[in-house]
CSV table of C-alpha atoms in Angstrom, one decimal:
chain,number,residue,atom,x,y,z
A,12,MET,CA,77.9,-41.0,88.9
A,13,ILE,CA,77.5,-37.3,89.5
A,14,TYR,CA,78.7,-36.6,86.0
A,15,TYR,CA,76.6,-39.4,84.6
A,16,TYR,CA,73.3,-37.8,85.9
A,17,ASN,CA,74.3,-34.3,84.9
A,18,ARG,CA,75.8,-35.1,81.5
A,19,PRO,CA,72.5,-35.1,79.4
A,20,PHE,CA,71.7,-31.6,80.7
A,21,LEU,CA,75.2,-30.3,80.0
A,22,ASN,CA,75.2,-31.9,76.5
A,23,GLN,CA,71.9,-30.4,75.6
A,24,TYR,CA,72.4,-26.9,77.0
A,25,LEU,CA,76.1,-26.3,77.0
A,26,TYR,CA,78.4,-28.7,75.1
A,27,HIS,CA,76.3,-29.2,72.0
A,28,SER,CA,74.3,-26.0,72.1
A,29,ARG,CA,75.2,-23.4,69.6
A,30,ALA,CA,73.7,-20.6,71.7
A,31,LYS,CA,75.2,-22.1,75.0
A,32,LEU,CA,71.7,-21.9,76.5
A,33,LEU,CA,73.0,-22.8,80.0
A,34,ILE,CA,74.9,-19.6,80.2
A,35,TRP,CA,71.8,-17.6,79.3
A,36,ILE,CA,69.7,-19.6,81.8
A,37,LEU,CA,72.2,-18.8,84.5
A,38,LEU,CA,72.3,-15.1,83.7
A,39,LEU,CA,68.5,-15.0,83.5
A,40,GLY,CA,68.2,-16.9,86.8
A,41,ILE,CA,70.3,-14.3,88.5
A,42,ALA,CA,68.6,-11.3,86.8
A,43,ILE,CA,65.1,-12.3,87.7
A,44,PRO,CA,65.7,-12.7,91.5
A,45,ILE,CA,67.6,-9.4,91.5
A,46,TYR,CA,64.7,-7.6,89.8
A,47,PHE,CA,62.1,-9.0,92.1
A,48,SER,CA,64.2,-8.4,95.2
A,49,GLU,CA,64.4,-4.7,94.2
A,50,LYS,CA,60.8,-4.5,93.2
A,51,PHE,CA,59.3,-6.5,96.1
A,52,GLY,CA,62.2,-6.5,98.6
A,53,ASN,CA,60.0,-4.8,101.3
A,54,ILE,CA,58.6,-8.2,102.1
A,55,PHE,CA,61.7,-9.1,104.1
A,56,MET,CA,62.5,-5.7,105.5
A,57,GLU,CA,61.1,-6.5,108.9
A,58,ALA,CA,62.7,-9.9,109.1
A,59,ASP,CA,66.0,-10.2,111.1
A,60,LEU,CA,68.6,-12.9,110.5
A,61,SER,CA,66.9,-15.6,112.7
A,62,LYS,CA,63.6,-15.1,110.9
A,63,LYS,CA,65.3,-15.4,107.5
A,64,ILE,CA,67.0,-18.6,108.5
A,65,LEU,CA,63.6,-20.0,109.6
A,66,PHE,CA,62.2,-18.9,106.2
A,67,ILE,CA,64.9,-20.8,104.5
A,68,ALA,CA,64.0,-23.9,106.6
A,69,ALA,CA,60.3,-23.5,105.7
A,70,GLU,CA,61.0,-23.0,102.0
A,71,THR,CA,63.4,-25.9,101.9
A,72,LEU,CA,61.0,-28.3,103.7
A,73,LEU,CA,58.0,-27.4,101.5
A,74,VAL,CA,59.7,-27.2,98.1
A,75,GLY,CA,62.1,-30.1,98.9
A,76,LEU,CA,59.2,-32.4,99.7
A,77,LEU,CA,57.3,-31.4,96.5
A,78,ARG,CA,60.5,-31.8,94.4
A,79,ALA,CA,61.1,-35.2,95.9
A,80,MET,CA,57.6,-36.5,95.2
A,81,ASN,CA,58.0,-35.2,91.6
A,82,ASP,CA,61.5,-36.3,90.8
A,83,LEU,CA,62.6,-39.2,93.0
A,84,PRO,CA,60.3,-42.0,91.9
A,85,SER,CA,61.7,-41.6,88.4
A,86,GLN,CA,65.4,-41.2,89.3
A,87,MET,CA,65.5,-43.9,92.0
A,88,TYR,CA,63.1,-46.6,90.6
A,89,MET,CA,62.1,-46.1,87.0
A,90,GLN,CA,65.2,-45.3,85.0
A,91,LYS,CA,66.4,-48.2,82.7
A,92,ASN,CA,70.0,-47.8,83.7
A,93,LEU,CA,69.3,-48.8,87.3
A,94,MET,CA,69.6,-52.5,86.3
A,95,LEU,CA,73.2,-51.7,85.2
A,96,PHE,CA,74.0,-49.9,88.4
A,97,HIS,CA,72.6,-52.6,90.7
A,98,SER,CA,74.5,-55.4,88.8
A,99,SER,CA,77.8,-53.5,88.6
A,100,GLY,CA,79.0,-54.2,92.1
A,101,ILE,CA,78.3,-50.7,93.4
A,102,SER,CA,76.8,-51.0,96.9
A,103,ASN,CA,73.2,-49.9,97.2
A,104,LEU,CA,74.2,-47.2,99.7
A,105,GLN,CA,76.8,-45.8,97.3
A,106,LEU,CA,74.2,-45.7,94.6
A,107,ILE,CA,71.9,-43.6,96.9
A,108,ILE,CA,74.8,-41.3,97.8
A,109,GLY,CA,75.8,-40.9,94.2
A,110,GLN,CA,72.3,-40.0,93.1
A,111,TRP,CA,72.1,-37.6,96.0
A,112,LEU,CA,75.4,-35.8,95.2
A,113,SER,CA,74.3,-35.5,91.5
A,114,ARG,CA,71.9,-32.8,92.7
A,115,VAL,CA,74.7,-30.6,94.1
A,116,PRO,CA,74.7,-28.2,91.0
A,117,LEU,CA,70.9,-27.8,91.3
A,118,TYR,CA,71.0,-27.0,95.0
A,119,LEU,CA,73.9,-24.6,94.7
A,120,TRP,CA,71.8,-22.7,92.1
A,121,ALA,CA,68.7,-22.9,94.3
A,122,ALA,CA,70.5,-21.6,97.3
A,123,LEU,CA,71.9,-18.6,95.3
A,124,ILE,CA,68.4,-17.7,94.0
A,125,LEU,CA,67.0,-17.9,97.5
A,126,THR,CA,69.7,-15.8,99.0
A,127,ILE,CA,69.4,-12.8,96.6
A,128,PRO,CA,66.0,-11.6,97.8
A,129,LEU,CA,66.8,-12.3,101.4
A,130,THR,CA,69.7,-9.8,101.3
A,131,SER,CA,67.6,-7.0,99.7
A,132,GLY,CA,68.0,-3.6,101.4
A,133,LEU,CA,71.3,-4.4,103.2
A,134,GLY,CA,74.5,-2.5,102.7
A,135,MET,CA,77.2,-4.0,100.5
A,136,ALA,CA,79.3,-5.3,103.4
A,137,ASP,CA,76.3,-6.8,105.2
A,138,LYS,CA,75.0,-8.1,101.9
A,139,LEU,CA,78.2,-10.1,101.3
A,140,THR,CA,78.6,-11.5,104.8
A,141,THR,CA,74.9,-12.2,105.4
A,142,GLY,CA,74.5,-13.5,101.9
A,143,LEU,CA,77.4,-15.9,102.3
A,144,LEU,CA,76.0,-17.2,105.6
A,145,LEU,CA,72.5,-17.6,104.2
A,146,PHE,CA,73.8,-19.3,101.0
A,147,VAL,CA,75.7,-21.9,103.1
A,148,ILE,CA,72.7,-22.5,105.3
A,149,GLY,CA,70.4,-22.7,102.3
A,150,PHE,CA,72.7,-25.2,100.5
A,151,ALA,CA,73.1,-27.4,103.5
A,152,ALA,CA,69.4,-27.3,104.2
A,153,GLU,CA,68.6,-28.3,100.5
A,154,MET,CA,71.0,-31.2,100.5
A,155,THR,CA,69.9,-32.4,103.9
A,156,VAL,CA,66.2,-32.3,103.0
A,157,ASP,CA,66.9,-34.1,99.7
A,158,LEU,CA,68.8,-36.9,101.4
A,159,VAL,CA,66.0,-37.3,104.0
A,160,CYS,CA,63.4,-37.3,101.3
A,161,ARG,CA,65.3,-40.1,99.6
A,162,TYR,CA,65.1,-42.1,102.8
A,163,LEU,CA,61.4,-41.4,103.1
A,164,MET,CA,60.9,-42.5,99.5
A,165,ILE,CA,62.8,-45.8,100.1
A,166,ILE,CA,60.7,-46.6,103.2
A,167,THR,CA,57.5,-45.7,101.4
A,168,MET,CA,58.4,-47.8,98.4
A,169,TYR,CA,59.3,-50.7,100.5
A,170,TYR,CA,56.3,-50.8,102.8
A,171,ILE,CA,53.4,-49.0,100.9
A,172,PRO,CA,54.5,-48.8,97.2
A,173,ALA,CA,50.9,-48.1,96.0
A,174,VAL,CA,51.2,-44.6,97.6
A,175,VAL,CA,54.1,-43.6,95.4
A,176,LYS,CA,52.0,-43.8,92.3
A,177,GLY,CA,50.1,-40.6,93.4
A,178,PHE,CA,53.2,-38.6,94.3
A,179,VAL,CA,53.6,-36.9,90.9
A,180,GLY,CA,50.0,-35.8,90.9
A,181,ILE,CA,50.2,-34.5,94.5
A,182,ALA,CA,53.4,-32.6,93.6
A,183,THR,CA,51.8,-31.0,90.6
A,184,ILE,CA,48.9,-29.8,92.6
A,185,GLY,CA,51.2,-28.6,95.3
A,186,TYR,CA,53.4,-26.7,92.8
A,187,LEU,CA,50.4,-25.0,91.3
A,188,ALA,CA,49.1,-24.0,94.7
A,189,LEU,CA,52.5,-22.7,95.8
A,190,PHE,CA,52.9,-20.8,92.5
A,191,GLY,CA,49.5,-19.2,92.9
A,192,PHE,CA,50.3,-18.2,96.5
A,193,ILE,CA,53.6,-16.6,95.5
A,194,VAL,CA,52.0,-14.6,92.7
A,195,TRP,CA,49.3,-13.4,95.2
A,196,VAL,CA,51.9,-12.3,97.7
A,197,LEU,CA,53.8,-10.4,95.0
A,198,VAL,CA,50.8,-8.6,93.6
A,199,SER,CA,48.8,-8.1,96.8
A,200,LEU,CA,51.3,-7.3,99.6
A,201,GLU,CA,53.7,-4.3,99.5
A,202,SER,CA,55.4,-5.4,102.8
A,203,VAL,CA,55.1,-7.9,105.6
A,204,SER,CA,54.8,-6.5,109.1
A,205,PHE,CA,57.0,-7.3,112.1
A,206,VAL,CA,54.1,-8.9,113.9
A,207,PHE,CA,53.7,-11.4,111.1
A,208,TRP,CA,57.3,-12.4,111.2
A,209,SER,CA,57.1,-12.7,115.0
A,210,GLN,CA,54.1,-15.1,114.6
A,211,PHE,CA,56.0,-16.9,111.9
A,212,GLU,CA,59.0,-17.4,114.2
A,213,GLN,CA,56.8,-18.7,117.0
A,214,ILE,CA,55.2,-21.3,114.6
A,215,MET,CA,58.5,-22.4,112.9
A,216,TYR,CA,60.5,-23.1,116.1
A,217,PRO,CA,58.4,-26.1,117.1
A,218,VAL,CA,58.0,-27.2,113.5
A,219,ALA,CA,61.8,-27.0,113.0
A,220,ALA,CA,62.4,-28.9,116.2
A,221,VAL,CA,60.1,-31.8,115.3
A,222,CYS,CA,61.5,-32.0,111.7
A,223,GLY,CA,65.0,-31.8,113.0
A,224,ALA,CA,64.4,-34.7,115.4
A,225,GLY,CA,62.8,-36.7,112.5
A,226,ILE,CA,65.8,-36.0,110.3
A,227,ILE,CA,68.3,-37.2,113.0
A,228,VAL,CA,66.3,-40.4,113.5
A,229,LEU,CA,66.3,-41.1,109.7
A,230,LEU,CA,70.0,-40.3,109.4
A,231,PHE,CA,70.7,-43.0,112.1
A,232,LEU,CA,69.0,-45.5,109.7
A,233,THR,CA,71.5,-44.8,106.9
A,234,GLY,CA,73.1,-48.3,107.2
A,235,ARG,CA,69.7,-50.0,106.6
A,236,MET,CA,68.7,-47.8,103.7
A,237,GLY,CA,70.8,-49.6,101.0
A,238,GLU,CA,69.1,-52.9,101.7
A,239,LEU,CA,65.6,-51.4,101.7
A,240,TYR,CA,66.3,-49.6,98.5
A,241,TYR,CA,67.4,-52.7,96.6
A,242,GLU,CA,64.5,-54.8,97.9
A,243,GLY,CA,61.9,-52.1,96.9
A,244,TRP,CA,63.4,-51.6,93.5
A,245,LEU,CA,63.6,-55.4,92.9
A,246,ARG,CA,59.9,-55.8,93.8
A,247,LEU,CA,59.0,-53.1,91.4
A,248,VAL,CA,60.9,-54.7,88.6
A,249,GLU,CA,59.4,-58.1,89.3
A,250,ASN,CA,55.9,-56.6,89.4
A,251,ASP,CA,56.5,-54.9,86.0
A,252,LYS,CA,57.5,-58.2,84.5
A,253,ARG,CA,54.3,-59.8,85.8
A,254,ILE,CA,52.0,-57.2,84.3
A,255,GLN,CA,53.8,-56.5,81.0
A,256,ASN,CA,51.6,-58.9,79.1
A,257,LYS,CA,48.4,-57.5,80.5
A,258,ASP,CA,46.5,-54.4,79.5
A,259,SER,CA,48.5,-51.2,79.1
A,260,GLY,CA,46.4,-49.3,81.5
A,261,ILE,CA,44.5,-47.2,79.0
A,262,SER,CA,42.9,-50.0,77.0
A,263,HIS,CA,39.8,-49.8,79.1
A,264,LEU,CA,39.4,-46.2,77.9
A,265,ILE,CA,39.4,-47.1,74.3
A,266,SER,CA,35.8,-48.4,74.4
A,267,THR,CA,34.4,-46.1,71.7
A,268,PRO,CA,35.9,-44.9,68.4
A,269,GLN,CA,35.8,-41.3,69.7
A,270,ASN,CA,38.0,-42.2,72.6
A,271,ALA,CA,40.5,-44.0,70.4
A,272,VAL,CA,40.9,-41.1,68.1
A,273,MET,CA,41.1,-38.6,71.0
A,274,ILE,CA,43.7,-40.7,72.8
A,275,LYS,CA,45.8,-40.9,69.7
A,276,ASP,CA,45.6,-37.1,69.2
A,277,TRP,CA,46.6,-36.5,72.8
A,278,ILE,CA,49.6,-38.9,72.6
A,279,LEU,CA,50.8,-36.9,69.6
A,280,ILE,CA,50.2,-33.6,71.4
A,281,ILE,CA,51.9,-34.5,74.6
A,282,LYS,CA,55.0,-36.1,73.1
A,283,ASN,CA,55.7,-33.0,71.1
A,284,LYS,CA,58.2,-30.8,72.8
A,285,ILE,CA,56.5,-27.7,71.5
A,286,THR,CA,53.4,-28.4,73.6
A,287,LEU,CA,55.4,-27.7,76.8
A,288,VAL,CA,56.7,-24.5,75.3
A,289,ARG,CA,53.2,-23.4,74.5
A,290,VAL,CA,52.0,-24.1,78.0
A,291,GLY,CA,55.0,-22.3,79.5
A,292,LEU,CA,54.5,-19.2,77.3
A,293,TRP,CA,50.8,-19.2,78.2
A,294,LEU,CA,51.5,-19.3,81.9
A,295,ILE,CA,54.3,-16.6,81.6
A,296,GLY,CA,52.0,-14.4,79.6
A,297,MET,CA,49.2,-14.6,82.2
A,298,ILE,CA,51.6,-13.9,85.1
A,299,VAL,CA,53.3,-11.0,83.3
A,300,ALA,CA,50.0,-9.4,82.5
A,301,VAL,CA,48.9,-9.6,86.1
A,302,VAL,CA,52.2,-8.2,87.5
A,303,LEU,CA,52.3,-5.3,84.9
A,304,THR,CA,48.7,-4.4,85.7
A,305,LYS,CA,49.3,-4.4,89.4
A,306,ILE,CA,52.3,-2.1,89.2
A,307,GLY,CA,50.3,0.4,87.2
A,308,LEU,CA,51.7,0.1,83.7
A,309,PHE,CA,48.2,0.2,82.1
A,310,ASP,CA,46.6,2.7,84.4
A,311,SER,CA,46.4,5.3,81.5
A,312,PHE,CA,43.6,3.4,79.9
A,313,LEU,CA,42.5,0.6,82.3
A,314,THR,CA,39.7,1.6,84.7
A,315,GLY,CA,37.5,-0.3,87.1
A,316,GLN,CA,34.7,-0.2,84.5
A,317,ASN,CA,36.5,-1.5,81.4
A,318,ALA,CA,38.9,-3.9,83.2
A,319,PRO,CA,36.7,-6.9,82.8
A,320,ALA,CA,36.4,-6.4,79.0
A,321,TYR,CA,40.2,-5.9,78.6
A,322,VAL,CA,41.0,-8.9,80.7
A,323,PHE,CA,38.4,-11.0,78.7
A,324,GLY,CA,39.9,-9.9,75.4
A,325,PHE,CA,43.5,-10.5,76.5
A,326,VAL,CA,42.8,-14.0,77.9
A,327,VAL,CA,40.7,-15.2,74.9
A,328,LEU,CA,43.1,-13.8,72.2
A,329,TYR,CA,46.3,-14.9,74.0
A,330,THR,CA,44.9,-18.4,74.5
A,331,MET,CA,43.9,-18.7,70.8
A,332,LEU,CA,47.4,-17.6,69.8
A,333,ALA,CA,49.0,-20.1,72.1
A,334,PHE,CA,46.9,-23.2,71.3
A,335,GLY,CA,44.7,-22.3,68.3
A,336,GLU,CA,47.3,-23.6,65.8
A,337,ILE,CA,47.1,-27.1,67.3
A,338,VAL,CA,43.3,-27.1,66.6
A,339,SER,CA,43.9,-26.3,62.9
A,340,ALA,CA,46.6,-29.0,62.6
A,341,LEU,CA,44.6,-31.8,64.1
A,342,TYR,CA,43.5,-33.1,60.7
A,343,GLN,CA,46.8,-32.3,59.1
A,344,GLN,CA,48.6,-34.8,61.5
A,345,GLU,CA,46.3,-37.7,60.4
A,346,LYS,CA,48.4,-38.4,57.4
A,347,GLN,CA,47.6,-42.1,56.5
A,348,SER,CA,45.5,-42.7,59.6
A,349,TYR,CA,42.3,-42.5,57.5
A,350,LEU,CA,42.9,-45.9,56.0
A,351,ILE,CA,42.9,-47.3,59.6
A,352,TYR,CA,39.7,-45.4,60.3
A,353,PHE,CA,38.1,-46.9,57.2
A,354,MET,CA,39.2,-50.5,58.0
A,355,SER,CA,38.0,-50.2,61.6
A,356,GLY,CA,34.6,-48.7,60.7
A,357,THR,CA,35.2,-45.3,62.3
A,358,LYS,CA,32.7,-42.8,61.0
A,359,GLY,CA,33.1,-39.1,60.3
A,360,ARG,CA,31.0,-38.2,63.4
A,361,HIS,CA,33.4,-40.2,65.6
A,362,ILE,CA,36.4,-38.4,64.2
A,363,PHE,CA,35.0,-34.9,64.3
A,364,THR,CA,33.5,-35.4,67.8
A,365,ALA,CA,36.9,-36.6,69.1
A,366,LYS,CA,38.7,-33.6,67.6
A,367,PHE,CA,36.0,-31.2,68.9
A,368,ILE,CA,36.4,-32.6,72.5
A,369,THR,CA,40.3,-32.4,72.1
A,370,SER,CA,39.9,-28.7,71.0
A,371,ILE,CA,37.7,-27.9,74.0
A,372,LEU,CA,40.4,-29.2,76.3
A,373,LEU,CA,43.1,-27.3,74.4
A,374,VAL,CA,41.3,-23.9,74.1
A,375,VAL,CA,38.1,-23.6,76.1
A,376,VAL,CA,39.4,-25.1,79.4
A,377,PRO,CA,42.5,-22.8,79.5
A,378,VAL,CA,40.2,-19.8,79.0
A,379,LEU,CA,37.9,-21.0,81.7
A,380,ILE,CA,40.9,-21.3,84.0
A,381,GLY,CA,42.8,-18.3,83.0
A,382,TYR,CA,40.1,-15.6,83.0
A,383,PRO,CA,38.8,-16.2,86.5
A,384,VAL,CA,42.3,-16.4,88.0
A,385,VAL,CA,43.5,-13.2,86.3
A,386,ALA,CA,40.2,-11.4,87.1
A,387,LEU,CA,40.4,-12.4,90.8
A,388,PHE,CA,44.0,-11.2,91.1
A,389,LEU,CA,42.8,-7.9,89.6
A,390,GLN,CA,39.9,-7.8,92.0
A,391,ILE,CA,37.1,-7.9,89.5
A,392,ASP,CA,33.6,-8.5,90.9
A,393,GLY,CA,32.7,-12.2,91.1
A,394,LEU,CA,29.3,-11.8,89.5
A,395,VAL,CA,30.9,-10.1,86.5
A,396,ILE,CA,33.4,-13.0,86.2
A,397,LEU,CA,30.5,-15.5,86.1
A,398,GLN,CA,28.7,-13.5,83.4
A,399,THR,CA,31.8,-13.1,81.3
A,400,LEU,CA,32.5,-16.9,81.5
A,401,VAL,CA,29.4,-17.5,79.3
A,402,TRP,CA,30.9,-15.3,76.6
A,403,CYS,CA,34.3,-17.0,77.1
A,404,VAL,CA,32.7,-20.4,76.3
A,405,SER,CA,30.6,-19.0,73.4
A,406,ILE,CA,33.5,-17.3,71.6
A,407,THR,CA,36.0,-20.1,72.0
A,408,MET,CA,33.5,-22.8,71.1
A,409,GLY,CA,32.5,-20.8,67.9
A,410,ALA,CA,36.2,-20.3,67.0
A,411,ILE,CA,37.1,-24.0,67.3
A,412,LEU,CA,34.0,-25.1,65.4
A,413,LEU,CA,35.0,-22.8,62.6
A,414,GLN,CA,38.6,-23.9,62.6
A,415,LEU,CA,37.7,-27.6,62.7
A,416,GLY,CA,35.1,-27.2,60.0
A,417,ILE,CA,37.6,-25.7,57.6
A,418,ALA,CA,40.5,-28.0,58.7
A,419,SER,CA,38.3,-31.1,58.1
A,420,PHE,CA,38.8,-30.6,54.4
A,421,ASP,CA,42.4,-31.5,54.9
A,422,ARG,CA,41.5,-34.9,56.4
A,423,LYS,CA,44.2,-36.6,54.4
A,424,GLY,CA,46.8,-34.1,55.4
A,425,GLY,CA,49.7,-36.4,54.5
A,426,GLN,CA,48.7,-36.1,50.9
A,427,ALA,CA,48.4,-32.3,50.8
A,428,VAL,CA,50.8,-29.9,49.2
A,429,ARG,CA,53.2,-28.9,52.0
A,430,MET,CA,54.3,-25.4,52.5
A,431,ILE,CA,57.1,-26.7,54.8
A,432,ILE,CA,59.4,-29.4,53.5
A,433,LYS,CA,59.2,-32.6,55.7
A,434,GLU,CA,63.0,-32.9,56.0
A,435,GLU,CA,63.2,-29.6,57.7
A,436,ASP,CA,61.3,-31.0,60.7
A,437,SER,CA,63.3,-34.1,61.6
A,438,ASN,CA,62.2,-34.0,65.3
A,439,GLY,CA,58.5,-33.3,64.6
A,440,MET,CA,58.8,-29.8,66.0
A,441,LEU,CA,56.5,-28.3,63.3
A,442,GLU,CA,53.9,-31.0,63.6
A,443,GLN,CA,51.5,-28.6,65.4
A,444,VAL,CA,52.1,-25.8,62.9
A,445,PRO,CA,49.7,-25.6,59.9
A,446,GLN,CA,51.8,-26.6,56.9
A,447,SER,CA,49.4,-26.7,54.0
A,448,PRO,CA,46.9,-24.1,52.7
A,449,ILE,CA,43.7,-25.5,54.3
A,450,PRO,CA,45.1,-25.6,57.9
A,451,VAL,CA,46.7,-22.1,57.4
A,452,LEU,CA,43.3,-20.8,56.3
A,453,SER,CA,41.7,-22.5,59.3
A,454,SER,CA,44.1,-20.9,61.7
A,455,PHE,CA,43.7,-17.4,60.3
A,456,ALA,CA,39.9,-17.8,60.2
A,457,GLY,CA,39.9,-18.7,63.9
A,458,LEU,CA,41.9,-15.6,64.8
A,459,ILE,CA,39.8,-13.3,62.7
A,460,TYR,CA,36.6,-14.8,64.2
A,461,THR,CA,38.0,-14.3,67.7
A,462,LEU,CA,39.0,-10.7,67.0
A,463,ILE,CA,35.6,-9.8,65.6
A,464,ALA,CA,33.8,-11.6,68.5
A,465,VAL,CA,35.8,-9.8,71.1
A,466,ALA,CA,35.2,-6.5,69.4
A,467,LEU,CA,31.4,-7.1,69.4
A,468,TYR,CA,31.6,-8.0,73.1
A,469,TRP,CA,33.5,-4.8,73.9
A,470,PHE,CA,30.8,-2.7,72.2
A,471,HIS,CA,28.0,-4.8,73.9
A,472,LEU,CA,26.7,-6.1,70.5
A,473,HIS,CA,25.8,-9.4,72.0
A,474,PHE,CA,22.8,-10.0,69.7
A,475,LEU,CA,24.9,-9.4,66.6
A,476,PHE,CA,27.5,-11.9,67.9
A,477,ALA,CA,24.8,-14.6,68.4
A,478,VAL,CA,23.2,-14.1,65.0
A,479,LEU,CA,26.1,-13.3,62.7
A,480,LEU,CA,28.9,-15.4,64.3
A,481,PHE,CA,28.0,-18.1,66.8
A,482,LEU,CA,24.8,-19.6,65.3
A,483,PRO,CA,26.4,-20.0,61.8
A,484,CYS,CA,29.4,-21.7,63.3
A,485,LEU,CA,27.1,-24.4,64.8
A,486,ALA,CA,26.5,-25.4,61.2
A,487,MET,CA,30.2,-26.3,61.0
A,488,PHE,CA,29.5,-29.3,63.1
A,489,GLY,CA,27.5,-31.0,60.4
A,490,LEU,CA,29.9,-29.8,57.7
A,491,GLY,CA,32.8,-31.2,59.6
A,492,VAL,CA,31.2,-34.5,60.2
A,493,ARG,CA,30.5,-34.9,56.5
A,494,ALA,CA,34.0,-33.8,55.5
A,495,SER,CA,35.5,-36.2,58.0
A,496,GLU,CA,34.1,-39.3,56.3
A,497,TYR,CA,36.6,-41.4,54.4
A,498,ARG,CA,35.9,-41.1,50.7
């Protein structure tokens, strides 16, 4: 069972990967903690061995709980192969233990990554002995917390299954908050004082004692967990069978033509693997920009006066590069959908409005999130941030209106002359890339518009921006509505 759960990952990233991506992931996973431990290792300089062990306990409890809420509902209750396991004669407790042991490679890796920064600043002999001790403690803690979280998941699913539906959302918010806190610590604190670590130790001892007692109680219930697990899973399966002929859950959202078109577009966007890559690159770009700025790499030209303008330009341009192509490809991906729109009475204004709202969520919202976060980390004045947000909205709204207005002429994208042969994209990986002349023109027009608008902002030519760029782009709404009609 351990091999069964790890085989898909090994197949994708090692056995059937030409580049053997798993090897590169492992090397990168070691290099990054080493770099950060050398760069920010002062954080643990005042922490002795007992405090580092307590830090491992705190990290394991927090991250382990978030990981459990995010991963365990799917692994333990929603995978299709669970029916095979439950009917194969394997005891329910063996199934739990098998799923638990399948996480051994992950937690070995997590323990190694956690150990590297904790041994920063030690001599080679101490680094090896202390590192080995912390690695063993970290791995044991990760495995113990994972098993206890499985027991908690079983109990929750058996007694209050409705709560489990919100676990993934809670975990996502928790991950974002934790990620933001880590970035803040790295860019704002050069070291952590001995007083802080002493206070941390005083807090963690009672927390560890209470959690340890709870863990012991749950482990004593191991014999009962198999039965509770099976009963909870069976109830979920039976409930799914009862509702499978009812509404899918989003049918109530498709009350207007705009919503129907928008939901269809978002399904295509979310199911495309490149979307996750775009989001990941956008997040990495923002983080790298903050870290490089905080360590002084741009001090030669970045000052307190011009920092808001540079941050504004970077966030807007980088976001357009990350997600602007999707806006230009929204009409391209329609293909033969226009016949359905014609038969259902969907008008051009419905189609263009839906794509405009989708584009706002793709471009405007990331800018409204990215600029304040980056600006706050760089300690830019709050009033300046609020004033600049107006221009963030104006520039990105104008850019997406221009892009959609041009792209709407490719409303029957499936019939256009392709610049990329369809057979080259068997997995739909290029679905978000402009593939015919009109979407390509739309994408370039959006980038050029953004560059000119940012330049006008830098030179404080706000009136010229309003007259020459933004107001004309408003006319694109009417043009896009007309071009979106089925003819």
